[in-house]
Coordinates of C-alpha atoms and ligand atoms in Angstrom, one line a residue:
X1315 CA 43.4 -33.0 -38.1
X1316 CA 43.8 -31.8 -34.5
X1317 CA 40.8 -35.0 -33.4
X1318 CA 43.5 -37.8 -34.7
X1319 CA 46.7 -36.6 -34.3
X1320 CA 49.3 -39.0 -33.9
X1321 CA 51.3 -36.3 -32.1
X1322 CA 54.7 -38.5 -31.0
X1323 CA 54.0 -39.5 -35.2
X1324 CA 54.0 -36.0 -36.1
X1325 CA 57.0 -34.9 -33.8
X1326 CA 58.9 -37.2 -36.1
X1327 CA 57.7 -35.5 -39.4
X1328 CA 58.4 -31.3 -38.0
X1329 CA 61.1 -29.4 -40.1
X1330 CA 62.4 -27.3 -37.1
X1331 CA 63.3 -23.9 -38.7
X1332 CA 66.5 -22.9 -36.7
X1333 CA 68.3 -20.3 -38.9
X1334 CA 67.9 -16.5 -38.3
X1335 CA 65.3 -15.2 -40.7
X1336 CA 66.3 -11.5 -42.0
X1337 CA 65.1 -10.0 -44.5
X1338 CA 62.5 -13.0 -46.2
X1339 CA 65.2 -15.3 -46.1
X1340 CA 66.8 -17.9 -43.2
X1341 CA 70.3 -17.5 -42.9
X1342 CA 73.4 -18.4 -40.6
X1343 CA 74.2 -16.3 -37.3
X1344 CA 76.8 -14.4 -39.2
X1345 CA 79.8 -15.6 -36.5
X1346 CA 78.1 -19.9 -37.5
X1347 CA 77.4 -20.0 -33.8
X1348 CA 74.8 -21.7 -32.7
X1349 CA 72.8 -23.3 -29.3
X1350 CA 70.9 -26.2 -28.5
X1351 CA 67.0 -26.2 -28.4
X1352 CA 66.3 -29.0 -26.0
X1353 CA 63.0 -30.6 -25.7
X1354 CA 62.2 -30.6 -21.5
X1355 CA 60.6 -33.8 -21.5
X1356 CA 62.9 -35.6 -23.3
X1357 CA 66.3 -33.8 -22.6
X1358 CA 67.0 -34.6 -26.3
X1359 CA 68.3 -32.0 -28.9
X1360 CA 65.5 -30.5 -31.0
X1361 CA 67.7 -28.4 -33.0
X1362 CA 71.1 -26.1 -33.4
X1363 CA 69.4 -22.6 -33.5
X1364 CA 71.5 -19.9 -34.8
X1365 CA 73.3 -17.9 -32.0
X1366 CA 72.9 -13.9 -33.6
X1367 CA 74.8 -11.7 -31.9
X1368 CA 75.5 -7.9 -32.3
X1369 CA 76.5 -9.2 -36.3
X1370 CA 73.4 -10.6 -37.0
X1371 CA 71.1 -7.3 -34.9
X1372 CA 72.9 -4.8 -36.8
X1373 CA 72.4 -6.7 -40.4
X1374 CA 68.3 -6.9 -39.0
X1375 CA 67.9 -3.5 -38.0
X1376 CA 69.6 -1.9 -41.2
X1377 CA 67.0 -3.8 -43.1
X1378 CA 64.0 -3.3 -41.3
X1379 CA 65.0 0.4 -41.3
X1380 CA 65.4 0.4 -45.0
X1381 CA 62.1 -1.4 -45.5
X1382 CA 60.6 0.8 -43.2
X1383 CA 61.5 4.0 -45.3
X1384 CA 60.9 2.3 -48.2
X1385 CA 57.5 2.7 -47.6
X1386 CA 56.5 -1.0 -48.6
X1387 CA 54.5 -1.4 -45.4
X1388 CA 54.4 1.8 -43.8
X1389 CA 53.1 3.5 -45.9
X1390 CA 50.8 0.9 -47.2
X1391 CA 46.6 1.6 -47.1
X1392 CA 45.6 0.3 -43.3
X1393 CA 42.6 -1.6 -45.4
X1394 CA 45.5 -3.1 -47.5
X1395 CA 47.7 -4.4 -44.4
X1396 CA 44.4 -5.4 -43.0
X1397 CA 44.1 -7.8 -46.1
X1398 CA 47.3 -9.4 -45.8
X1399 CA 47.1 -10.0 -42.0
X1400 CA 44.0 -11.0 -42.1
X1401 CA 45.6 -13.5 -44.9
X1402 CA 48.8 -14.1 -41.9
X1403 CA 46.3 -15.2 -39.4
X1404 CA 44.3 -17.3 -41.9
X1405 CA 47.5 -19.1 -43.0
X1406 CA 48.9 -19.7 -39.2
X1407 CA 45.1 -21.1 -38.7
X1408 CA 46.0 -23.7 -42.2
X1409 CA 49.5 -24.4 -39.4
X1410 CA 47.4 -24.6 -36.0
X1411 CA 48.8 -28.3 -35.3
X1412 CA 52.6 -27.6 -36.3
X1413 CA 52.7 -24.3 -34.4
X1414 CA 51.4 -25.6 -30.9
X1415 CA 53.6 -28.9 -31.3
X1416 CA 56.4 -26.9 -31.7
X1417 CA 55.8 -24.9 -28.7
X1418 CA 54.9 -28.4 -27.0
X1419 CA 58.4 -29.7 -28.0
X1420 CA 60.7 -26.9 -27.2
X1421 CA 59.2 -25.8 -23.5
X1422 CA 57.0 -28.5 -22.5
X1423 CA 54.1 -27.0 -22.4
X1424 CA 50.5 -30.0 -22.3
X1425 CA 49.8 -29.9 -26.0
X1426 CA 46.1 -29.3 -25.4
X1427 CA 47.2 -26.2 -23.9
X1428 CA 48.6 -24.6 -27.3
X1429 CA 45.8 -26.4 -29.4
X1430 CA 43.1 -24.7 -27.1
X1431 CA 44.3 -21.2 -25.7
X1432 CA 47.5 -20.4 -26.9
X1433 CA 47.6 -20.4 -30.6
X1434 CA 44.0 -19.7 -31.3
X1435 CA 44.7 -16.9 -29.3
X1436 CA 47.6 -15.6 -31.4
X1437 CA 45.3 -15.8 -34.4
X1438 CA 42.8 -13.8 -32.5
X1439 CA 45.2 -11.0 -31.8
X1440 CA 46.2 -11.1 -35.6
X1441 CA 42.7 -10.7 -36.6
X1442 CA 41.3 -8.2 -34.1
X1443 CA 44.7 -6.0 -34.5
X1444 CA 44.0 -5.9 -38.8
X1445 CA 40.4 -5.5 -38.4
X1446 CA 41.0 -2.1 -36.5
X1447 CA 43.7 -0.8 -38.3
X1448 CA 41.4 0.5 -40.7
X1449 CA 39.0 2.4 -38.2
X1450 CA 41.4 4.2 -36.2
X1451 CA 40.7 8.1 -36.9
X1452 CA 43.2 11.2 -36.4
X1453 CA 42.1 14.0 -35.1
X1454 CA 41.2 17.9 -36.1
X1455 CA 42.2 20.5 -33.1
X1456 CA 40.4 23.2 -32.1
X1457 CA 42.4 25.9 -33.9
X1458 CA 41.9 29.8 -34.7
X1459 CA 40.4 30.0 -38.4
X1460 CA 44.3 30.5 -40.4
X1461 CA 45.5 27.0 -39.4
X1462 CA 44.5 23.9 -39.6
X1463 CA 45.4 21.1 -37.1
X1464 CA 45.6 17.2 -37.9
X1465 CA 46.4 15.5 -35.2
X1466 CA 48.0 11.7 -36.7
X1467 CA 48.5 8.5 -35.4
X1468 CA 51.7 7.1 -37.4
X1469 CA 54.1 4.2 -37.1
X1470 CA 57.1 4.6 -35.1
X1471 CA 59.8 3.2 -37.1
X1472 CA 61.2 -0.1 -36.1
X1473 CA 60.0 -2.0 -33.1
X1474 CA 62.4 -4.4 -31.1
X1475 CA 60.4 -7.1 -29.5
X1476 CA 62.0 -9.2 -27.1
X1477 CA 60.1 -12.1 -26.1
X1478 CA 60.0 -15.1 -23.2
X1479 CA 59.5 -19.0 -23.5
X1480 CA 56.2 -19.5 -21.1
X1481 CA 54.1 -18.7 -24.2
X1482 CA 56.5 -18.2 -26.9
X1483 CA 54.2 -18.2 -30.1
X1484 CA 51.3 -16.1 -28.3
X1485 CA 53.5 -13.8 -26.1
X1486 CA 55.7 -12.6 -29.5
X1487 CA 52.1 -12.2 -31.5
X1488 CA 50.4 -10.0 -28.6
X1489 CA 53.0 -7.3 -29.9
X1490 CA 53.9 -8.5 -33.5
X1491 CA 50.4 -8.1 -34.4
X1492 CA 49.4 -4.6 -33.4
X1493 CA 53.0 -3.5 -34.6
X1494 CA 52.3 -4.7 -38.2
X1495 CA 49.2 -3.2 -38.2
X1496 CA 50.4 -0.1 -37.3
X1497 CA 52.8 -0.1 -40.2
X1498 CA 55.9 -0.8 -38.4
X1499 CA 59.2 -2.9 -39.2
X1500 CA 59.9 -5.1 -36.4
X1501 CA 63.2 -7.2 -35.2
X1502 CA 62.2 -10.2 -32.9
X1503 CA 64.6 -11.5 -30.3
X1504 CA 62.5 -14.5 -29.2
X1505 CA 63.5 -16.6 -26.0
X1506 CA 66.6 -18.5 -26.3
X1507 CA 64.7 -21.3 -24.3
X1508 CA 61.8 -21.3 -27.2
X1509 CA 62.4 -20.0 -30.6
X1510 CA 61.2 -22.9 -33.2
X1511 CA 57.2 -21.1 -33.3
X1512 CA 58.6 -18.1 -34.3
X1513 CA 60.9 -18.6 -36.6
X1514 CA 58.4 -20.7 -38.5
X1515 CA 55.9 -18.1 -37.6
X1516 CA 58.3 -15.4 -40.0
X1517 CA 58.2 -17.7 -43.0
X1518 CA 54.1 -18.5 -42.9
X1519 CA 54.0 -14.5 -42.6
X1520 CA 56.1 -13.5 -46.0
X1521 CA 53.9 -16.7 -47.9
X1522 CA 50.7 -15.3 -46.5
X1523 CA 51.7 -11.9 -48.6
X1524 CA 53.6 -10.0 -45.9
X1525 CA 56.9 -7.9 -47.7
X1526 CA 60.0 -9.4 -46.7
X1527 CA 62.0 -7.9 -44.3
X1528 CA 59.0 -5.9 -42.3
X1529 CA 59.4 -9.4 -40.1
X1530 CA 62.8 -10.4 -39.2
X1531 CA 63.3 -12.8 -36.4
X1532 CA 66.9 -13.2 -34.4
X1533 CA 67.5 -15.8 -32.0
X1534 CA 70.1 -15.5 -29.7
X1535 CA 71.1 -15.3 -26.0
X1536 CA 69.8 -12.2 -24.2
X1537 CA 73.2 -10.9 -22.9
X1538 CA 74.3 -10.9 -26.6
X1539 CA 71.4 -10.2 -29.4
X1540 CA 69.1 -8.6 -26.5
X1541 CA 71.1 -6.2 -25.3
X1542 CA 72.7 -5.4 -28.9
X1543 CA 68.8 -5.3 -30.4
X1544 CA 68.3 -2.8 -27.1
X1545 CA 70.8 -1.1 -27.0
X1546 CA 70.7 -0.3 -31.0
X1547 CA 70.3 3.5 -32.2
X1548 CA 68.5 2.4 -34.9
X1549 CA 65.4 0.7 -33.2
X1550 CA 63.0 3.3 -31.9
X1551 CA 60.9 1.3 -29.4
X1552 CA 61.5 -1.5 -27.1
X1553 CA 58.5 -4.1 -27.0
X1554 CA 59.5 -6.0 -24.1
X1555 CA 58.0 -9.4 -22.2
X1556 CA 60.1 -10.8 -19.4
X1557 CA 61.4 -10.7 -15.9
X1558 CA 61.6 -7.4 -14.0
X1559 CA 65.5 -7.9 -13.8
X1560 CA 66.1 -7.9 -17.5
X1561 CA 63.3 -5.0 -17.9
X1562 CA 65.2 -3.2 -15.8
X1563 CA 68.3 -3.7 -17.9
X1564 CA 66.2 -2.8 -21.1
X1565 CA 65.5 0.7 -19.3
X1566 CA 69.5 1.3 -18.5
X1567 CA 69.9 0.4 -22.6
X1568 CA 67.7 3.1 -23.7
X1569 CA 69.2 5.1 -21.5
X1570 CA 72.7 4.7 -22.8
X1571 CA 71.3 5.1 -26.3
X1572 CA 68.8 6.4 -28.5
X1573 CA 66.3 7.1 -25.6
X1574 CA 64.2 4.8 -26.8
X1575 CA 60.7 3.7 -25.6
X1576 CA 60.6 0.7 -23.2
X1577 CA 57.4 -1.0 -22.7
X1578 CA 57.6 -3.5 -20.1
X1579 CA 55.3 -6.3 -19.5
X1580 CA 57.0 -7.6 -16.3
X1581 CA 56.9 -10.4 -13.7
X1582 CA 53.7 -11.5 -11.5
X1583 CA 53.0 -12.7 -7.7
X1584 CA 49.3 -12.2 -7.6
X1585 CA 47.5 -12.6 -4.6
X1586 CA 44.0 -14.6 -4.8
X1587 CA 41.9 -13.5 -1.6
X1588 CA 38.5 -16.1 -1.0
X1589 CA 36.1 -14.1 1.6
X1590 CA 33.9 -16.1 3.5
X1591 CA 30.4 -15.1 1.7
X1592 CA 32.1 -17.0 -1.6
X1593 CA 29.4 -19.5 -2.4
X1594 CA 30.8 -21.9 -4.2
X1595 CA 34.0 -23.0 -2.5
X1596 CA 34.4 -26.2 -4.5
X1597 CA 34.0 -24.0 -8.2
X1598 CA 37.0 -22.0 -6.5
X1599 CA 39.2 -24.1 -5.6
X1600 CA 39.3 -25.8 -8.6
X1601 CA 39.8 -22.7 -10.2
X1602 CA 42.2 -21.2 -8.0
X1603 CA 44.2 -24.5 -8.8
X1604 CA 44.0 -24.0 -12.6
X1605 CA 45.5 -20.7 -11.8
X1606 CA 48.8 -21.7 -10.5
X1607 CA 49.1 -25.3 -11.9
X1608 CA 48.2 -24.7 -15.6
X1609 CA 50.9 -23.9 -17.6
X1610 CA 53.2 -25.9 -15.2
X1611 CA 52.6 -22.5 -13.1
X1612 CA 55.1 -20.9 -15.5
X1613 CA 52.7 -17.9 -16.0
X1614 CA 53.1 -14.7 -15.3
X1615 CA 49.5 -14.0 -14.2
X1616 CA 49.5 -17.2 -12.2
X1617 CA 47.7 -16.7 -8.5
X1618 CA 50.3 -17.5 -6.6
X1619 CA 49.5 -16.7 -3.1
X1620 CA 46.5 -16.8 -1.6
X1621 CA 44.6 -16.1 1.2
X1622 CA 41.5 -17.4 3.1
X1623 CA 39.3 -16.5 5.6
X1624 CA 39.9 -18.1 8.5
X1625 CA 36.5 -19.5 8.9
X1626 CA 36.9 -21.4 5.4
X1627 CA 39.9 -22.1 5.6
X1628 CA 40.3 -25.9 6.4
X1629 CA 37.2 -26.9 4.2
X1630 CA 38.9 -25.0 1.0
X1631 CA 42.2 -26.1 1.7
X1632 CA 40.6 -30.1 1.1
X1633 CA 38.7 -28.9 -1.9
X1634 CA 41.9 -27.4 -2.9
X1635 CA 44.1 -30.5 -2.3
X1636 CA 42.2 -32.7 -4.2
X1637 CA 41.7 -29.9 -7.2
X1638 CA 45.7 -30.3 -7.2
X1639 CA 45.3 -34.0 -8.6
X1640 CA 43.7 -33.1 -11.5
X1641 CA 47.7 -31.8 -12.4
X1642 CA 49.8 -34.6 -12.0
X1643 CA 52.9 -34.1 -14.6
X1644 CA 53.0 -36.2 -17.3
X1645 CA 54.0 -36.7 -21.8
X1646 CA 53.3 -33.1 -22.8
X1647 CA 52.4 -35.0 -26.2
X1648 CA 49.4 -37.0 -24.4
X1649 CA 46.7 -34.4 -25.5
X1650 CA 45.3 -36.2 -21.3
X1651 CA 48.1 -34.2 -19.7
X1652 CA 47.5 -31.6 -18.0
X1653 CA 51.2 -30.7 -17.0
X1654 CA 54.0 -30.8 -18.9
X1655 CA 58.1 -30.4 -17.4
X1656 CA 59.9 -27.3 -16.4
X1657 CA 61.2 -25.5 -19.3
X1658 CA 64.9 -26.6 -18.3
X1659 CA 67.0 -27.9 -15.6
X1660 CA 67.4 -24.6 -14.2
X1661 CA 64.1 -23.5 -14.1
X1662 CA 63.4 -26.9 -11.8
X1663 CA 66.3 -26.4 -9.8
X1664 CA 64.8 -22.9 -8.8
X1665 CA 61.4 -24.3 -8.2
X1666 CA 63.8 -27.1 -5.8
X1667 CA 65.3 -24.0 -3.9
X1668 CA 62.2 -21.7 -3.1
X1669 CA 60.1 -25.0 -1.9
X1670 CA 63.3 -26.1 0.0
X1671 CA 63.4 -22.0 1.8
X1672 CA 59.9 -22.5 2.5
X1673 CA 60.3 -25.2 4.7
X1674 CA 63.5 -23.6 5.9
X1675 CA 62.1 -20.7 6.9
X1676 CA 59.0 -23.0 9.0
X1677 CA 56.3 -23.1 5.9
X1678 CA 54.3 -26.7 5.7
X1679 CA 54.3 -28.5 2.5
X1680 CA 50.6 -30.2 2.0
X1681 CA 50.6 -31.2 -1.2
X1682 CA 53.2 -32.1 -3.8
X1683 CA 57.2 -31.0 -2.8
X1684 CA 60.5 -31.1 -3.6
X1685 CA 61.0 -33.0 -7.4
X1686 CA 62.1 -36.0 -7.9
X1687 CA 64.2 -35.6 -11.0
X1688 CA 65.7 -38.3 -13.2
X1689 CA 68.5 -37.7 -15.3
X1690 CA 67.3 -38.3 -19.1
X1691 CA 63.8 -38.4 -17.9
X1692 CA 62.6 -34.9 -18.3
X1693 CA 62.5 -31.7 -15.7
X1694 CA 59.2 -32.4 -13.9
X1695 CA 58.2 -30.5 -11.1
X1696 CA 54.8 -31.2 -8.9
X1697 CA 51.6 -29.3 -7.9
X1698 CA 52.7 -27.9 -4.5
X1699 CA 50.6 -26.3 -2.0
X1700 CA 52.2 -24.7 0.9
X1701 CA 50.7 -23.7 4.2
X1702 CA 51.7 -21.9 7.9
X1703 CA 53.0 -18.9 6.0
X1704 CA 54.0 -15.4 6.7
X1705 CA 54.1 -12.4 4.3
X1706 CA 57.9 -12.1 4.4
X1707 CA 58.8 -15.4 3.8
X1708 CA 61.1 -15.5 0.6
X1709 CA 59.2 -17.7 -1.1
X1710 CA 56.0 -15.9 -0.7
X1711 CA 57.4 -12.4 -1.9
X1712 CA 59.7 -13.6 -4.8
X1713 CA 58.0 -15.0 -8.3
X1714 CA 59.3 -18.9 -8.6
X1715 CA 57.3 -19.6 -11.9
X1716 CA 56.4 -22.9 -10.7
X1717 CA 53.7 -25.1 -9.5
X1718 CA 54.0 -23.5 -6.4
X1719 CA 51.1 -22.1 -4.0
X1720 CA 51.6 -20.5 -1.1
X1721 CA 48.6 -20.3 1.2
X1722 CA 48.0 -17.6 4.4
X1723 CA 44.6 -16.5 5.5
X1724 CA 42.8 -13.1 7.3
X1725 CA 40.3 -11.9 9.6
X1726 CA 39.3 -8.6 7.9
X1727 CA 38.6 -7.6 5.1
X1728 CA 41.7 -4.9 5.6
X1729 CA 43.7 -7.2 6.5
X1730 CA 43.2 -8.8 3.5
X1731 CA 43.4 -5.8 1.3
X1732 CA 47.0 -5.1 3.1
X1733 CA 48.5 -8.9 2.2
X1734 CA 47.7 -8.7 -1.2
X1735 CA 49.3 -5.2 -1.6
X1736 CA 52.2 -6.5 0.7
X1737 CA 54.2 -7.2 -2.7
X1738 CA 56.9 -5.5 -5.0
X1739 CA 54.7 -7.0 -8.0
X1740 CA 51.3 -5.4 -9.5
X1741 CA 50.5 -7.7 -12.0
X1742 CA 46.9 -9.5 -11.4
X1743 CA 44.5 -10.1 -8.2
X1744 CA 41.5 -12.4 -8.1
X1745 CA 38.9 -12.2 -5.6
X1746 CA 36.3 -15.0 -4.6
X1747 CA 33.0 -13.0 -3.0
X1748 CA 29.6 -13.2 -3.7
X1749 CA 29.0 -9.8 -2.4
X1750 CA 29.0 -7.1 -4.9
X1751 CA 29.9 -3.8 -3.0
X1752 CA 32.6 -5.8 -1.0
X1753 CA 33.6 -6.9 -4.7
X1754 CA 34.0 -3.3 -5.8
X1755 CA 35.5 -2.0 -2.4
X1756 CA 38.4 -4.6 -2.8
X1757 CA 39.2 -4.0 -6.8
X1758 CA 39.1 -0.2 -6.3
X1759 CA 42.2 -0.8 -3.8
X1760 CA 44.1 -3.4 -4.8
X1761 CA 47.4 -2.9 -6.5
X1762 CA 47.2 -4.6 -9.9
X1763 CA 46.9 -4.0 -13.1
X1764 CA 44.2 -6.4 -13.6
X1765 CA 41.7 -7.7 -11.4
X1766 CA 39.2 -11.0 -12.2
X1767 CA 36.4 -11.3 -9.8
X1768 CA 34.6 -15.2 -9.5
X1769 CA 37.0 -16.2 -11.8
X1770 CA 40.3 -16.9 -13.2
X1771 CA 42.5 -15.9 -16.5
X1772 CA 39.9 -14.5 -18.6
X1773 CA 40.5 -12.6 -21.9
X1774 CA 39.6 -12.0 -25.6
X1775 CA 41.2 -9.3 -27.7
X1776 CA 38.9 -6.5 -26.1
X1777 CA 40.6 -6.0 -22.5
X1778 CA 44.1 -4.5 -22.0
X1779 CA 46.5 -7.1 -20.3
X1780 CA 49.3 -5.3 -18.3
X1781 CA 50.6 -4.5 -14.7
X1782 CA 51.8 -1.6 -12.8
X1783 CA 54.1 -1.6 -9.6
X1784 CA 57.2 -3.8 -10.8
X1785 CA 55.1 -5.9 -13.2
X1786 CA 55.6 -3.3 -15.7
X1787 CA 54.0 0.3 -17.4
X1788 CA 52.8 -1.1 -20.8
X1789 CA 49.8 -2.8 -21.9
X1790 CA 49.0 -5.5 -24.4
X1791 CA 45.7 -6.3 -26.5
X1792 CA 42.9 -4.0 -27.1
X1793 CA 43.0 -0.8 -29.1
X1794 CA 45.6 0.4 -25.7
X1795 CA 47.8 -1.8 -26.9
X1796 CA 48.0 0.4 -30.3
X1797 CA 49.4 3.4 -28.0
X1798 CA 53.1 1.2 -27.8
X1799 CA 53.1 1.2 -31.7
X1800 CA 51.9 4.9 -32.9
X1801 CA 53.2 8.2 -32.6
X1802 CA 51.2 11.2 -32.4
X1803 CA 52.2 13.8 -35.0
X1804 CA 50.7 17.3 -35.2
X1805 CA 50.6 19.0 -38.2
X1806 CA 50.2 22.4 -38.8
X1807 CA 48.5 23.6 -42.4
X1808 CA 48.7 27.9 -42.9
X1809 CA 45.0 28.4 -44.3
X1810 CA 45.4 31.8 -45.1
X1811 CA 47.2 31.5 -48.6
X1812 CA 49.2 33.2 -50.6
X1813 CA 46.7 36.5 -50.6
Ligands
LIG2195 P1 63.8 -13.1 -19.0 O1 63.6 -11.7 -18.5 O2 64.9 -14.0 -18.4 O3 64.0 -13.2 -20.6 C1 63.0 -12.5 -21.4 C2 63.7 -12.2 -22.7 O4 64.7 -11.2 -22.4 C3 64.4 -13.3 -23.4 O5 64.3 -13.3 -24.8 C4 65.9 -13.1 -23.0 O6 66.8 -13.7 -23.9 C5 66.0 -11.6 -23.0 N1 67.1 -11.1 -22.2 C6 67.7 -11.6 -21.1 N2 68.7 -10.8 -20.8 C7 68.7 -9.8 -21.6 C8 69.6 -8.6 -21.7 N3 70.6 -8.4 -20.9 N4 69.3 -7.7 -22.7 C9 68.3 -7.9 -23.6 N5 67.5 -9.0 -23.5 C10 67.7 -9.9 -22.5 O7 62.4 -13.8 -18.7 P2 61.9 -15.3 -19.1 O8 62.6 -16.2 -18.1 O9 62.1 -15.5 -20.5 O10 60.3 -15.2 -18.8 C11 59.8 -15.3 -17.6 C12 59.4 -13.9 -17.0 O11 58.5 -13.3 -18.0 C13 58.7 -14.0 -15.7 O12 59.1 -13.0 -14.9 C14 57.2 -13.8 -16.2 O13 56.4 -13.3 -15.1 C15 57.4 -12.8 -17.3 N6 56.2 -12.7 -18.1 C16 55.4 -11.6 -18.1 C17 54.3 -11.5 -18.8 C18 53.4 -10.3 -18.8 O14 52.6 -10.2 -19.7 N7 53.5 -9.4 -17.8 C19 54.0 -12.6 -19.7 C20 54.8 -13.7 -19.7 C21 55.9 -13.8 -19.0

């Protein structure tokens, strides 16, 4: 289907899902509030999403507790929940089309992007998470003779996973996923800026064999259903994707309650450094480009600043510059696009101020600038490379989320080493060198949680994705990403009997 789709036809033809769905079925936020879904490149209304608040949490959590004791799922044969998410990912495959189009239309996203990476991805992480649920092994302790030791890995009870808009389907299956398979119940608070995937997503689940209520997804504001869903005494862990602000928030929530787990996969400034022994400069810059203009640069991994040596500098910066046209904003629907809008107005207006305190603070725009926005005509932003920087400049420190690159170079290899640490954030690093020890010197010692070396944005199911620093202490994907979902229980059997 995905060869000839018609996609502005298709738009037409999508049932947008925009009740809460509890417990297998949709339903009304319980106070009838609702809030607009807009579509970013149209400014049109998609959809009236239900508005859950505390109400609607509290109605969520209940059930997925119940269902959790019930035993339904958690207590379920691993091979068995295998089976059925195996039969969830199959059954979202069946939906590949509607899910990235409804990404495409709520945050304005290229469509090419969720047909190629973003949902095939989320499929991934549903197989790879039920193929290893059935291979994961306790342990036996050491012990004297008397006792035995089993050492379990169990379910924790009911996950609250609050998710963002960048990649609203994939983000939100990079912890639903590994939760199921570990046997948990889970309460979603998706984005309020990107819901639609998910609360289709729910449905497909239950029809692919899922029992109702181990999947219940609540849309809503954060300041109302996130905070109630994280500040609820009935949710034992906190699966949590976001800006460092509101994980921050999350942390003062557990605190206040139940001493829940937060798991925090956080914001991103990553520093790309290109040494002068890179070979292929022109295989670079195009790929440094993809990393901060895909995804409209609304990626948390996105390189964001980078930094030359000085003796390349000028000849990358042109290979750069014309790498930048291959982004030029467009229809998200025109499967040619390779940038789509801003998720919202606000999200362009902050792209507006840091490029404006760039040149404020003495920064020279090359490429792209401030957008031109046109009421009714979407929120489109450009591919902006910015140059004369120093490492204190607001815009270089701060994440914008935007097509925005700031550009500073070094002499040393030190000095480069201290620019890219220079940085509250600890997300990702990339470095461009074709010589291996200088390769491993560099990763050993930058500050990030993940490091790509020639290359840009790599992943498959088998690599943990995650930060440290203010970026975050969790990690996602891989059998790591189990240790968010499963307790450790020890159990202690008296061998001796009743002799
Ligand atoms: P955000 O922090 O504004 O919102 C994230 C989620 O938190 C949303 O569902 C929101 O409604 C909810 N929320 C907001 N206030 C809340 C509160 N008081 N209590 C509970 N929940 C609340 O982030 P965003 O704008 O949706 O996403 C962009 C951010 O996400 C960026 O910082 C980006 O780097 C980060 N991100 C990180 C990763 C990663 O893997 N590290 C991946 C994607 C995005």
């Amino acid at each position: 289907m995905t060869q000839t789709t018609d996609w502005q036809a298709f738009s037409q033809t999508v049932n947008f899902r925009h009740q809460a769905y509890i417990n297998g079925q949709y339903q009304d936020a319980v106070s009838g509030e609702t809030f607009a879904s807009i579509n970013p490149a149209t400014e049109q209304v998609l959809a009236d999403v239900a508005a859950c608040d505390a109400a609607d949490i509290d109605m969520a959590v209940a059930n997925a507790r119940e269902v959790y004791r019930s035993g339904v799922w958690s207590q379920m044969a691993p091979a068995e929940r295998k089976r059925i998410l195996l039969k969830v990912a199959d059954v979202m495959e069946q939906h590949s089309d509607e899910l990235a189009l409804l990404d495409t239309l709520d945050m304005g996203k290229s469509i090419q992007q969720p047909l190629s990476f973003d949902v095939p991805d989320a499929i991934d992480c549903f197989r790879w998470s039920a193929e290893c649920i059935d291979k994961v092994y306790g342990e036996i302790a050491p012990t004297s003779n008397e006792l035995l030791g089993l050492i379990t890995r169990n379910p924790i009870g009911v996950i609250g996973a609050i998710t963002p808009w960048n990649y609203p389907l994939l983000m939100a299956c990079w912890k639903l996923a590994p939760a199921l398979a570990a046997g948990n119940s889970v309460v979603l608070k998706p984005s309020e800026k990107a819901s639609l995937s998910l609360l289709r997503l729910a449905e497909l689940a239950v029809e692919a064999g899922l029992p109702k209520g181990v999947l219940n997804v609540a849309p809503g504001f954060g300041h109302t259903a996130g905070k109630a869903l994280a500040l609820h005494p009935q949710v034992d862990s906190l699966a949590f994707t976001g800006s460092t602000r509101v994980a921050g928030m999350l942390m003062e929530y557990a605190g206040q309650s139940n001493l829940k787990q937060v798991w925090i996969e956080a914001g991103g400034k990553s520093p790309v450094l290109v040494f002068d022994d890179c070979e292929d400069l022109q295989a670079a810059a195009a790929t440094v480009a993809a990393g901060i203009f895909s995804n409209q640069g609304e990626v948390c991994i996105a390189g964001s600043r980078l930094y030359l040596q000085k003796s390349i500098k000028e000849a990358f910066l042109a290979a750069l510059v014309d790498a930048a046209q291959e982004y030029l904003p467009g229809d998200p629907l025109d499967p040619d696009v390779t940038m789509g809008p801003m998720v919202d107005k606000a999200q362009l207006d902050t792209v507006a101020q840091y490029i404006q305190s760039a040149v404020d603070e003495g920064a020279r725009v090359i490429c792209g600038g401030l957008p031109q926005y046109r009421e009714g005509k979407g929120f489109y932003a450009r591919p902006t490379v910015i140059t004369d920087i120093h490492n204190q400049m607001k815009f270089v420190q701060e994440e914008i989320f935007g097509p925005v690159l700031a550009v500073g170079e070094f002499e040393s290899e030190a000095e480069a080493i201290a620019l890219a640490n220079d940085n509250q954030y600890g997300l990702a690093s990339c470095i461009w060198s074709d010589n291996l020890s200088r390769v491993h010197r560099v990763s050993r010692q930058i500050e990030a949680g993940m490091v790509w070396v020639n290359t840009w944005g790599d992943g498959d199911q088998t690599m943990p994705f995650g930060g440290i620093k203010a970026s975050g202490n969790a990690r996602d994907k891989s059998l790591h990403a189990l240790e968010k979902y499963t307790e450790l229980k020890s159990v202690w059997i008296n061998l001796k009997g009743a002799e």
